[in-house]
Each structure stands twice: as structure tokens, then as C-alpha cells.
Amino acid sequence: DGRAFAELPSPRLHSFGPLDYQLTFARDGKAVVVDRRVRLHPAVIEPSVYADWIRILATIDRAEEKRLLLIRTTRG
């Protein structure tokens, strides 16, 4: 009581090689629904794109570490 979720993070959508990743946030009344979908197909990451693969994984990791902020809605 007396608190609400602040602005929600933007959705994250990534598709790279064998990986499809989606992280979304939506309001449902006073609650927040976090939806994470990951699809990883069997594959080999070629050495020529390995650095890009690591960058995408680091971006996803940072998105997973985001915190949802609460703000005070009433004085108490």
C-alpha cells in the first residue's frame, strides 16, 4: 500500500543466430507481469561472429539485471 511501480523498462527483443530472446513488462492492475521467452536452437557459432554473439549475450544479461522501481504514492 502507498507504493506503485515506476515506469517499466522497455521491451528487449533479440534474434541472433540460434537465439530468439524476448523480455517484456506489462501492467495488470497494480501488478506487473514480466514475460521472458528464450528459444535456443542447436547451432555452431562461427568464429567470425563470436564477438557479436558475446555482445548480444552481455546485452541480455544487463536486461535481466534491471530492477523494477517502486515509488511512493501517498505520504505516510
Coordinates of C-alpha atoms in Angstrom, one line a residue:
D1 CA 0.0 0.0 0.0
G2 CA 1.2 3.5 -0.7
R3 CA 3.6 2.4 -3.4
A4 CA 3.3 1.8 -7.2
F5 CA 5.7 0.6 -9.9
A6 CA 7.5 3.5 -11.6
E7 CA 8.0 3.5 -15.4
L8 CA 8.6 0.0 -16.7
P9 CA 11.7 -1.0 -18.7
S10 CA 11.4 -1.1 -22.5
P11 CA 10.9 -4.5 -24.0
R12 CA 14.0 -6.3 -25.2
L13 CA 13.9 -8.3 -28.3
H14 CA 16.9 -10.0 -29.8
S15 CA 17.4 -12.6 -32.5
F16 CA 20.9 -13.6 -33.4
G17 CA 21.9 -16.9 -34.9
P18 CA 20.3 -19.7 -32.9
L19 CA 18.9 -17.4 -30.2
D20 CA 15.5 -15.7 -30.0
Y21 CA 15.0 -13.7 -26.8
Q22 CA 12.1 -11.6 -25.6
L23 CA 11.7 -9.8 -22.3
T24 CA 8.6 -7.7 -21.8
F25 CA 6.9 -5.9 -18.9
A26 CA 3.2 -5.1 -18.7
R27 CA 0.9 -3.6 -16.1
D28 CA -2.0 -5.7 -14.8
G29 CA -3.9 -3.5 -12.4
K30 CA -1.4 -2.8 -9.6
A31 CA 0.8 -5.8 -10.6
V32 CA 3.5 -6.1 -13.2
V33 CA 3.7 -9.1 -15.5
V34 CA 7.3 -10.0 -16.6
D35 CA 7.3 -12.3 -19.6
R36 CA 10.6 -13.9 -20.7
R37 CA 10.8 -16.1 -23.7
V38 CA 14.0 -17.8 -24.9
R39 CA 14.4 -20.1 -27.8
L40 CA 17.9 -21.6 -28.4
H41 CA 18.2 -23.8 -31.4
P42 CA 21.2 -26.2 -31.8
A43 CA 23.9 -24.5 -33.8
V44 CA 27.5 -23.7 -34.1
I45 CA 28.6 -20.1 -33.6
E46 CA 31.2 -19.3 -36.2
P47 CA 34.4 -17.6 -35.0
S48 CA 33.8 -14.7 -37.4
V49 CA 30.6 -13.7 -35.4
Y50 CA 31.6 -14.9 -31.9
A51 CA 32.4 -11.3 -30.7
D52 CA 28.9 -10.2 -31.8
W53 CA 27.4 -13.3 -30.0
I54 CA 29.1 -12.3 -26.8
R55 CA 27.9 -8.7 -27.2
I56 CA 24.3 -9.9 -27.6
L57 CA 24.6 -12.1 -24.5
A58 CA 26.0 -9.2 -22.5
T59 CA 23.1 -7.0 -23.6
I60 CA 20.6 -9.7 -22.5
D61 CA 22.4 -10.1 -19.2
R62 CA 22.2 -6.4 -18.4
A63 CA 18.4 -6.5 -19.3
E64 CA 18.0 -9.4 -16.8
E65 CA 19.6 -7.4 -14.1
K66 CA 17.2 -4.4 -14.4
R67 CA 15.3 -3.7 -11.2
L68 CA 11.7 -2.5 -11.1
L69 CA 11.4 0.6 -9.1
L70 CA 8.7 1.4 -6.6
I71 CA 7.6 5.0 -6.0
R72 CA 5.6 6.3 -3.0
T73 CA 2.0 7.3 -4.0
T74 CA 0.9 8.6 -0.6
R75 CA 2.6 10.3 2.3
G76 CA 3.0 8.3 5.4

